[in-house]
XYZ file of C-alpha atoms in Angstrom:
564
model
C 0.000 0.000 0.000
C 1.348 3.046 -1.012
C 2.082 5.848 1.736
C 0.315 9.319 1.002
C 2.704 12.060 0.491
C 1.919 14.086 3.418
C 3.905 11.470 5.698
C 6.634 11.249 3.025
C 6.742 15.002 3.136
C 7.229 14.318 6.941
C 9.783 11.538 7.021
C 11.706 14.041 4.664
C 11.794 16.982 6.883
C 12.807 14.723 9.622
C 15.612 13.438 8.281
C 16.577 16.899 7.164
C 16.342 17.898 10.542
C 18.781 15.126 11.400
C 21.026 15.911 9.048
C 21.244 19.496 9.607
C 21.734 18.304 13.263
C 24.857 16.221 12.958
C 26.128 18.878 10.721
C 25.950 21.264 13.821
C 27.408 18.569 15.842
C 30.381 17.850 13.601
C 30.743 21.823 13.342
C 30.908 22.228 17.245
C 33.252 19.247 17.053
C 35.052 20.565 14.343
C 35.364 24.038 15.938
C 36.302 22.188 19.890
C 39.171 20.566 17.905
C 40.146 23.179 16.391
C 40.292 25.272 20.055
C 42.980 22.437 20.797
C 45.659 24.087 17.758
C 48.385 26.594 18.880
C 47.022 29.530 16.783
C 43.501 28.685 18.024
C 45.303 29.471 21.558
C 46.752 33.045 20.896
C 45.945 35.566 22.942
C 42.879 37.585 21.093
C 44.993 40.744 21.174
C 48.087 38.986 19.411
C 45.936 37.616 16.557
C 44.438 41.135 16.049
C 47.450 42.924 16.350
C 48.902 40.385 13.030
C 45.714 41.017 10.976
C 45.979 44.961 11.977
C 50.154 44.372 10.606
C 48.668 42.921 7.353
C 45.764 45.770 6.462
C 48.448 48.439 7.269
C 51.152 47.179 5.042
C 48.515 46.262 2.356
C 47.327 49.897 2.352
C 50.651 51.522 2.453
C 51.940 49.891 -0.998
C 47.954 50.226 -2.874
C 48.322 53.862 -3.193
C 44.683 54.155 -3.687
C 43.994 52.530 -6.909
C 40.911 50.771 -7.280
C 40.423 46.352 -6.915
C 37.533 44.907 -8.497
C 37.587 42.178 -5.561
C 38.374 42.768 -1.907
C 42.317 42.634 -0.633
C 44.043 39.420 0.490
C 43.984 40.439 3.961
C 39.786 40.240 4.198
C 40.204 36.687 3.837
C 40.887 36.427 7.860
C 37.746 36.240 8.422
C 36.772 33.563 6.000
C 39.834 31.004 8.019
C 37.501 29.493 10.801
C 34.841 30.682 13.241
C 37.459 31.753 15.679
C 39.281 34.010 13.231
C 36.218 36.086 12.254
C 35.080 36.617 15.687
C 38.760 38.548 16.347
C 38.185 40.004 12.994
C 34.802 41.468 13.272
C 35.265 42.551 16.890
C 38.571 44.725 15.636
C 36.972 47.625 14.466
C 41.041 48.944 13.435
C 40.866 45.899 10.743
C 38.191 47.625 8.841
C 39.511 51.245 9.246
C 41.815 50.809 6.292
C 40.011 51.896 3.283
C 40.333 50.873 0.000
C 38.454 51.596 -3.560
C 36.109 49.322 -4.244
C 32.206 48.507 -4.656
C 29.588 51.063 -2.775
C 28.406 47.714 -0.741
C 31.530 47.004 0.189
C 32.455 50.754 1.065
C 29.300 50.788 3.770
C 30.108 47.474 5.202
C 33.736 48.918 5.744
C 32.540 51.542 7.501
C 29.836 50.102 9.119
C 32.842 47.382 10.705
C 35.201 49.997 11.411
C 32.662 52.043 13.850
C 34.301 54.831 15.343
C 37.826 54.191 14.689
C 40.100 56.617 13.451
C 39.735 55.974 9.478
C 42.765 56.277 7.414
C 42.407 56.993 3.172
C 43.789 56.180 -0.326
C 42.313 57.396 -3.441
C 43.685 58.033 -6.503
C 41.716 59.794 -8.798
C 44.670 60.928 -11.183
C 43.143 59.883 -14.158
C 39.384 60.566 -14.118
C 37.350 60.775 -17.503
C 34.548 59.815 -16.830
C 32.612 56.323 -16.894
C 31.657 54.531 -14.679
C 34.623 53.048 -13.258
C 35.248 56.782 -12.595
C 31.864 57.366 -11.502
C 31.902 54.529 -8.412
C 35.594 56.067 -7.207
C 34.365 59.730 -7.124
C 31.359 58.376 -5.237
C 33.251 55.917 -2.841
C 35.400 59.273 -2.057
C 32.571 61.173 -1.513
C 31.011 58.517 0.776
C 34.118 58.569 3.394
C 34.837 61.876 3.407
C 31.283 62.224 4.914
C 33.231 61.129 7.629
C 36.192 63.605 7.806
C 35.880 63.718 11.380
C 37.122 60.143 11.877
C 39.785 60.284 8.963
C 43.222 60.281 10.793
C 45.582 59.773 7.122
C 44.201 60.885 3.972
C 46.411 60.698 0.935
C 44.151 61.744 -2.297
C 45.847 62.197 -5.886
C 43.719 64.222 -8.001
C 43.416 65.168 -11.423
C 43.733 69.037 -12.956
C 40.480 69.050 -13.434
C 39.508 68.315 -10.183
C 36.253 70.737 -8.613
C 35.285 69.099 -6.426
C 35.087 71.192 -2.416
C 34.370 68.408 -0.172
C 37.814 69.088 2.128
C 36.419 71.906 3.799
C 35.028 70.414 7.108
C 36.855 70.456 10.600
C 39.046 66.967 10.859
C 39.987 67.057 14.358
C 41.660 63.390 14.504
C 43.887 64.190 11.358
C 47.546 63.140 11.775
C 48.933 62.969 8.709
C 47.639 64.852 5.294
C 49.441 64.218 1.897
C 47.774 65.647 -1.345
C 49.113 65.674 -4.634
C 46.777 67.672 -7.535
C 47.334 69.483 -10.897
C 47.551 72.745 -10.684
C 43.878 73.640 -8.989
C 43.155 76.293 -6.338
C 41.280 74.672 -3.318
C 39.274 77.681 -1.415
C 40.004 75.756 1.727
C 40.672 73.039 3.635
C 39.692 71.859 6.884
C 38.646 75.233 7.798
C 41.644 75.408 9.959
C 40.683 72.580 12.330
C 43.520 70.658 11.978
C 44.569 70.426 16.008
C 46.245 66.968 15.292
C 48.048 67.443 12.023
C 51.403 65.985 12.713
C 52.807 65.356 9.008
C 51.767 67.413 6.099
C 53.231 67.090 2.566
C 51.413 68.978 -0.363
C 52.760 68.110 -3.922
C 51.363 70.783 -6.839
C 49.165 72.045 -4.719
C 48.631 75.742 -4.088
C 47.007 76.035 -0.964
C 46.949 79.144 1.637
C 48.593 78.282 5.187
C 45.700 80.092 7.092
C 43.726 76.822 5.994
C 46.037 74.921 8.362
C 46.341 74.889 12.327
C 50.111 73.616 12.650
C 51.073 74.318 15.289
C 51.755 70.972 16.657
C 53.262 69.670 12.809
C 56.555 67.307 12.821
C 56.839 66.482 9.077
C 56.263 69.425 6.472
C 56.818 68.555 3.080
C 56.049 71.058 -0.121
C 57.338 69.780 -3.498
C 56.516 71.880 -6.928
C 54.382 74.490 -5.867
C 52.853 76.400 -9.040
C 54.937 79.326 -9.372
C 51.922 82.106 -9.079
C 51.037 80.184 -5.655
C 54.717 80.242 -3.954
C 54.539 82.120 -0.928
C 56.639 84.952 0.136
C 59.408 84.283 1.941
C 58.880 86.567 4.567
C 54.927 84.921 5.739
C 56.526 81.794 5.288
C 59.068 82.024 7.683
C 56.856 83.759 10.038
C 54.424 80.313 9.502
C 57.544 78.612 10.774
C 58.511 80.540 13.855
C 54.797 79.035 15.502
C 56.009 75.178 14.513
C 58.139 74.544 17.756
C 57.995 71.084 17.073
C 58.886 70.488 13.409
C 61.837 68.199 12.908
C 61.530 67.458 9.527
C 61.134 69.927 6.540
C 61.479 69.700 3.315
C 61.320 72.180 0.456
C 61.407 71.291 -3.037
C 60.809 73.930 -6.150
C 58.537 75.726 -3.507
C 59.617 78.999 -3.098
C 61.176 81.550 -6.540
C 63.961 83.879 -6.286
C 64.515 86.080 -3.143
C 67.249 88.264 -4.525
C 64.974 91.603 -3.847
C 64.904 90.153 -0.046
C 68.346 89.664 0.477
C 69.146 93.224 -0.514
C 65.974 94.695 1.173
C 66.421 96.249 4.698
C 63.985 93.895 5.734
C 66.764 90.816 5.785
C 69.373 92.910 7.386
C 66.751 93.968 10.172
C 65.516 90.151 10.288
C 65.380 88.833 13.989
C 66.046 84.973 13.108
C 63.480 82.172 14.325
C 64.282 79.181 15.769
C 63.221 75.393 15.632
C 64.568 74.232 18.223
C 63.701 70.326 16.964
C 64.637 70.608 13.291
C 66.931 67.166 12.282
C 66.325 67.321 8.906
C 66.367 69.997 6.098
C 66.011 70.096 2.866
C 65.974 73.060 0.045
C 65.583 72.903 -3.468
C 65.514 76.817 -4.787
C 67.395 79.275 -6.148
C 70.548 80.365 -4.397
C 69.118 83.533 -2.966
C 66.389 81.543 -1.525
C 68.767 79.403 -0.124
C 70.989 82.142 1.712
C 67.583 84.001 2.484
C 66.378 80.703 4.461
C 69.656 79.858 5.925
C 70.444 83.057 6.763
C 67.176 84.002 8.727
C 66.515 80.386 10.781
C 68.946 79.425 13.560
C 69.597 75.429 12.797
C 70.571 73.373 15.362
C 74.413 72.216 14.988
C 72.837 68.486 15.035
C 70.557 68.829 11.927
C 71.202 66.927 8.369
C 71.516 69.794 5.685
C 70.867 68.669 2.235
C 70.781 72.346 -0.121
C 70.475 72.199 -3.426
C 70.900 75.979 -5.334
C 69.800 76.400 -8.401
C 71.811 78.411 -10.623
C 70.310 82.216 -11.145
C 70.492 85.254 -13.786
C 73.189 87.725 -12.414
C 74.416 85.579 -9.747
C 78.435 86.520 -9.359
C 81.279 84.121 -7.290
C 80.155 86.867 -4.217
C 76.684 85.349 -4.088
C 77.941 81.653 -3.852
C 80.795 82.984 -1.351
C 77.482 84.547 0.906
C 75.801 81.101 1.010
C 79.251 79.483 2.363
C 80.044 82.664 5.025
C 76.657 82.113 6.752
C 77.329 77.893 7.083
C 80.776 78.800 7.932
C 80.419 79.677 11.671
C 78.312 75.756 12.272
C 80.267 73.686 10.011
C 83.889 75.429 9.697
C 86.792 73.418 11.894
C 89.828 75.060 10.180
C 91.175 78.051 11.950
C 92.985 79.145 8.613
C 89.988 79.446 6.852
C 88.958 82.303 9.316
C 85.389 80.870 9.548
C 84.978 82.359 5.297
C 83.863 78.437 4.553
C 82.977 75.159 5.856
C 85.702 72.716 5.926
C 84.889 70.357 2.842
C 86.662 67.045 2.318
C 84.423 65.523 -1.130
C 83.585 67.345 -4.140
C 81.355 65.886 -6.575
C 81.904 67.605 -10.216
C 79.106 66.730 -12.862
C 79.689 67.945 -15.878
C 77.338 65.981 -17.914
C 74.734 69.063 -18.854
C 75.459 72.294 -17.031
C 77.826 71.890 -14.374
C 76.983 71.152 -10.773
C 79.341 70.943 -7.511
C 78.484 68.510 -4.637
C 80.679 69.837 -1.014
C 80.555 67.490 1.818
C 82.753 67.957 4.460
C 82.786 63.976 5.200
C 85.935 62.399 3.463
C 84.905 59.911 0.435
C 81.429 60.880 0.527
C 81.596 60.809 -3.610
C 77.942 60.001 -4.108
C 76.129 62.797 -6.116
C 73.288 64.564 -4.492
C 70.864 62.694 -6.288
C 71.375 59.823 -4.676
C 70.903 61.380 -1.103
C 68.146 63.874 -2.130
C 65.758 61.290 -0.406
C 67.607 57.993 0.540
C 70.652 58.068 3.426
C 69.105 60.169 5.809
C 70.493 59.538 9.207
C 74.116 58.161 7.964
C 75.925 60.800 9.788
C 76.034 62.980 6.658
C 75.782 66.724 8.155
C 76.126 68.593 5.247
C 75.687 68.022 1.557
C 75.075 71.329 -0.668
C 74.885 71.030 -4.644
C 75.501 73.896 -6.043
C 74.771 74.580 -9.765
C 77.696 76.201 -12.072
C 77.423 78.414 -15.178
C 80.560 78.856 -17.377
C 80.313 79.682 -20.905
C 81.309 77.048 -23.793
C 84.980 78.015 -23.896
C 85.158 77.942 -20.342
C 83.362 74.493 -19.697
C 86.342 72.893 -18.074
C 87.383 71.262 -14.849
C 90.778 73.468 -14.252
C 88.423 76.625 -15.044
C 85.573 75.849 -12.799
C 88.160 74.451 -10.164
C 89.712 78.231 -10.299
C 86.176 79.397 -9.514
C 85.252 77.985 -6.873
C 88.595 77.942 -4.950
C 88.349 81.855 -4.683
C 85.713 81.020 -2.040
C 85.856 77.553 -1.191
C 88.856 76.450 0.118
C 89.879 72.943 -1.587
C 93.638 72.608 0.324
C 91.545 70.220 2.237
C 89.397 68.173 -0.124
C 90.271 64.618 -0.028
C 87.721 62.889 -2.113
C 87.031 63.831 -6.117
C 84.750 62.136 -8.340
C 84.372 63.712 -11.666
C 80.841 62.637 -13.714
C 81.364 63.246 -17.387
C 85.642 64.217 -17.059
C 87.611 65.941 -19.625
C 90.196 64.165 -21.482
C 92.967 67.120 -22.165
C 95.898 66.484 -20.258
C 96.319 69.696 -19.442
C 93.225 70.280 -17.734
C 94.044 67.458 -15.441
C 97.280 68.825 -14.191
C 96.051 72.002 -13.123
C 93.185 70.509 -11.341
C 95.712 68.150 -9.617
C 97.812 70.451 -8.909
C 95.197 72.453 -6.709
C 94.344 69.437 -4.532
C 97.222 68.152 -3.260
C 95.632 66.400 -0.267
C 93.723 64.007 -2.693
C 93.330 60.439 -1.618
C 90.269 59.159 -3.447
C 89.549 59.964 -7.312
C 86.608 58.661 -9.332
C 85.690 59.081 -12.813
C 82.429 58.362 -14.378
C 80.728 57.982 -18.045
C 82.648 59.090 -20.904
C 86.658 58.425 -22.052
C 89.604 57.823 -20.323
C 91.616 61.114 -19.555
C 95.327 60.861 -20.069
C 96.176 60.452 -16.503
C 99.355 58.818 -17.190
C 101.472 61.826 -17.742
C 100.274 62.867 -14.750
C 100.173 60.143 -12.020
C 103.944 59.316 -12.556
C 106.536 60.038 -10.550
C 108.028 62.583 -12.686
C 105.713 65.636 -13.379
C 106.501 67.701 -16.460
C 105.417 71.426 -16.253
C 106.006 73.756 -18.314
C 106.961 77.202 -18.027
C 105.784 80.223 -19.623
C 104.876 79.645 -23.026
C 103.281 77.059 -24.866
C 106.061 74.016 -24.901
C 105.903 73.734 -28.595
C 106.285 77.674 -29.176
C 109.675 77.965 -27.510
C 108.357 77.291 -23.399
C 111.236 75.774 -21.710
C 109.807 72.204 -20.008
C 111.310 71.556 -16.341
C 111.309 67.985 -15.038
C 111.156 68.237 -11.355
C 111.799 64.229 -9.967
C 110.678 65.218 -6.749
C 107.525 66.354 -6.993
C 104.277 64.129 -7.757
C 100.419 65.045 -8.607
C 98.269 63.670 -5.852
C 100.920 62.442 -3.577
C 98.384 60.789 -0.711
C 96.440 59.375 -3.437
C 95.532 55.693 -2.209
C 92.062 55.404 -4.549
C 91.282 55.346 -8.177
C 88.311 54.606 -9.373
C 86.978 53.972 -13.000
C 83.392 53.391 -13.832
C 81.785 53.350 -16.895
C 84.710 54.925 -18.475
C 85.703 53.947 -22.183
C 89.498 53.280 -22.627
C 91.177 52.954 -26.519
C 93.190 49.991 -26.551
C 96.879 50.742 -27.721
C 98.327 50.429 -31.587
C 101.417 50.556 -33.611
C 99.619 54.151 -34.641
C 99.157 55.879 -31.227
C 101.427 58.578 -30.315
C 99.581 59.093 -27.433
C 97.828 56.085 -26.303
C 95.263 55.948 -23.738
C 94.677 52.733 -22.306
C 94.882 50.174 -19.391
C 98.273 49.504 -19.305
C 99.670 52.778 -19.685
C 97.639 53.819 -16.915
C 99.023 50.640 -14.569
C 102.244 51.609 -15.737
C 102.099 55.100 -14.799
C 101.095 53.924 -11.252
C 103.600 51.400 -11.433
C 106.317 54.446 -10.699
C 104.683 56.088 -7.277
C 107.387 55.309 -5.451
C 107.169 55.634 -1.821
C 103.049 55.223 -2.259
C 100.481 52.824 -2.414
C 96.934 52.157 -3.323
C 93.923 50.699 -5.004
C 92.745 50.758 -8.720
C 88.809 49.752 -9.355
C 87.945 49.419 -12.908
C 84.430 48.637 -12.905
C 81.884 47.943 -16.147
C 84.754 49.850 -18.096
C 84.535 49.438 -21.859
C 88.127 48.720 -23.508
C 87.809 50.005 -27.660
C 90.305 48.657 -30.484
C 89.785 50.024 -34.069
C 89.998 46.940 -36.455
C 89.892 49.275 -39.746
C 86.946 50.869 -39.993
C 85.013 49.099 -37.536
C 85.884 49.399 -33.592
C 85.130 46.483 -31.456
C 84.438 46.723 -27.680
C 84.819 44.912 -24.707
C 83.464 45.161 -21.423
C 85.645 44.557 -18.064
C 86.038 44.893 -14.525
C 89.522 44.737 -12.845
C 90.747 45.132 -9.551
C 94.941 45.886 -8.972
C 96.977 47.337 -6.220
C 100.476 49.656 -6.696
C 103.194 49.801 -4.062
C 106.673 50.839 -3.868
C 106.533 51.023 -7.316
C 105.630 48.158 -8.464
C 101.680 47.672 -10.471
C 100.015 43.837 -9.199
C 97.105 42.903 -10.800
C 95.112 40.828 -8.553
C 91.727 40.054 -10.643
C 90.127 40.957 -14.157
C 87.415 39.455 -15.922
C 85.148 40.509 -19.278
C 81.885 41.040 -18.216
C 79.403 39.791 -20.953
């Protein structure tokens, strides 16, 4: 007999009921064995504390571009029960925003709840659409909430209108914004009690829009030049920052030559920052003397100052920047505090030419390479200054002549030469003028003629040209570079000797040379060096690195390999 469906119906949702019953009794199984694990057993802080780690350094390398799905680190709370429990109950997990759907932007903030909320959105390269569409309205969703945001970082496009930064943000800390060239009328309305680091990129903004008073970190790179400030309210913004420590000023402020000869500068009481460890200028020189000139700087900050070359500026100028460093940084009484005490110079000569002082010995890296990195390596000073010589002038000995009427170089120790001259004569002048070398280093372009002279023997000669009558006078006794103990080659392009060379320029010649030091001793580097044969009309070209010591006149060769 068949049975009616109403009790088959029954039997069914019984044994569903079963079923679903055993599967909550495997699951509290499942989750009671999972209790027994170590990581189940970490402290609910700990476990936090690691998903927190993992949102952060997400959001710190996204800079704000959008995801179509949500980032690796929501998948915490998909692990086990345990997991999202700590996940959901951290409201700091969910304070890291990130572009993405508007149902995923309200469940973000409804998780977060009132934690401190902390913002990347890049908007650079808004068209339109509606990709564009769902980032301009996820933006405008959280910055409802600009009372909660404690780091906001926004990149925006020229064309940016946009107004929504103009309510009080009490909890900001730290504020970076980086837009093409468009005026905001405000922002924050001043309320900015907690602003700690604030950098501003292209972005021509009044100061009275800020309360900084309590700022560590200021930051202003490329400021539009009908928005730089005056030098004058600028400093006077500075003398209320008691606590600033780091500042950095890049392309921010224009000339300040009218200041510097105003009787405003000479009457200028000077502020202080008491806390300033780290400084930073890229301007023109005035603006450089102006701001060096008018701030006391502790003796313990890092100065990195980078002067850009000016219309009308004379060797006096560049002599005022070094008089007004001299009385922190000189240590040689002869110098009669006129100049810092600098023991590396840095030529480049590879467009128009630029001079790197240091006053730590073989400290040959160009400024470039410290402009952001090596902060905190004990570097005190490093100033890049940049030259102007006309074409027939464009030489080492000539802009070595320069600068030693108000630099001092009978101290420099360390020389590296970007781009160097190949004329032998230019050499032996500039030699001759630092005779306390002990480090050389040449980079990109062709092997000078060193030879002549890094030999014993040095041949000057005397009034007159030596082919037009000049009388030559070999002088055993007296040697270019004496303390020399350091050559370096890198990227330099050596012409490998022939039966047709009168003057040949290449690897041995130079080892030779060395070979003759008598009484010294030191190191040659040849590193990704290019050695050059001509084969008729073709040159061929090989690529080495070689290492090689001299002593007591005698060249060794201790390694050299081609590099392919």
């Amino acid at each position: 007999m068949p049975i009616p469906d109403m009790e088959v119906a029954t039997q069914a949702r019984r044994v569903d009921e079963e079923i679903a019953k055993q599967i909550r009794l495997l699951c509290d199984l499942q989750t009671q064995r999972n209790s027994c694990s170590l990581i189940s057993r970490f402290p609910t802080e700990i476990l936090a504390a690691i998903f927190v780690c993992s949102a952060r350094d997400y959001h710190s390398t996204h800079f704000g571009y959008p995801i179509e799905t949500a980032p690796n680190w929501v998948n915490v709370s998909y692990v086990c029960h345990h997991w999202r429990n700590v996940a959901l109950n951290c409201p700091t997990l969910w304070s890291y925003l990130f572009i993405t759907s508007p149902r995923w932007t309200e469940e973000l903030l409804a998780r977060s709840k009132q934690a401190s909320l902390k913002l990347r959105a890049n908007l650079e390269n808004l068209s339109g659409g509606g990709r564009d569409d769902r980032r301009l309205r996820f933006v405008r969703r959280v910055m409802n909430h600009i009372e909660r945001i404690q780091e906001l970082y926004l990149f925006l496009p020229d064309c940016f209108k946009d107004h929504f930064l103009s309510s009080p943000a009490p909890r900001l800390q730290n504020l970076m914004i980086t837009v093409g060239y468009h005026q905001f009328s405000a922002l924050f309305n001043g309320d900015t009690p907690a602003l700690r680091t604030l950098e501003l990129s292209f972005c021509p903004v009044s100061w009275d829009s800020f309360t900084l008073h309590g700022l560590t970190t200021l930051n202003l790179r490329f400021v539009p030049s009908r928005s730089q400030q005056n030098m004058v309210e600028f400093l006077a913004t500075l003398s209320r920052v008691q606590d600033l420590r780091h500042l950095y000023l890049e392309n921010a402020f224009a000339s300040t030559a009218g200041f510097l000869s105003s009787t405003e500068f000479r009457s200028f009481q000077k502020i202080n920052l008491p806390r300033l460890s780290r400084l930073l200028i890229v301007a023109p020189l005035s603006t450089v003397i102006a701001f060096v000139a008018c701030v006391n700087i502790p003796s313990k900050t890092e100065l990195r100052l980078d002067c850009d070359f000016e219309d009308g500026v004379s060797l006096h100028d560049y002599a005022s920047l070094f008089s007004v460093l001299a009385q922190r940084f000189s240590t040689s009484t002869s110098q009669a505090l006129s100049s810092p005490t600098f023991r590396s110079l840095v030529i480049d000569l590879t467009y128009r030419p630029a001079l790197t002082f240091s006053p730590l010995e073989r400290d040959c890296d160009s400024f470039d390479l410290v402009l952001r990195q090596y902060w905190g390596y004990n570097t005190p000073l490093k100033i890049r200054v940049s030259w102007f010589v006309s074409d027939t002038r464009n030489s080492l000995d000539c802009i070595l002549g320069d600068i030693s009427t108000f630099v001092p170089l009978m101290d420099v120790q360390s020389l590296h030469v970007i781009k160097p001259p190949v004329l032998p004569a230019i050499w032996r002048s500039a030699l001759g003028q630092l005779q306390d070398l002990r480090c050389l280093k040449l980079t990109s372009g062709d092997l000078p003629d060193l030879a002549p002279m890094l030999c014993l023997t040095d041949l000057t000669t005397s009034e007159g040209a030596e082919g037009q009558g000049g009388r030559t006078n070999r002088n055993p006794d007296r040697m270019l570079a004496p303390a020399l103990e350091e050559l370096e080659l890198c990227n330099i392009s050596f012409w490998k000797r022939t039966k047709k060379d009168k003057c040949p320029v290449d690897v041995q010649a130079l080892c030779d040379s060395l070979a003759t030091r008598k009484g010294s001793s030191g190191q040659l580097t040849i590193a990704r060096c290019f050695e050059r044969m001509r084969r008729g009309r073709s040159v061929q070209k090989k690529r080495f690195n070689m290492v090689g010591h001299w002593k007591n006149g005698r060249f060794r060769e201790v390694e050299e390999h081609e590099v392919t």
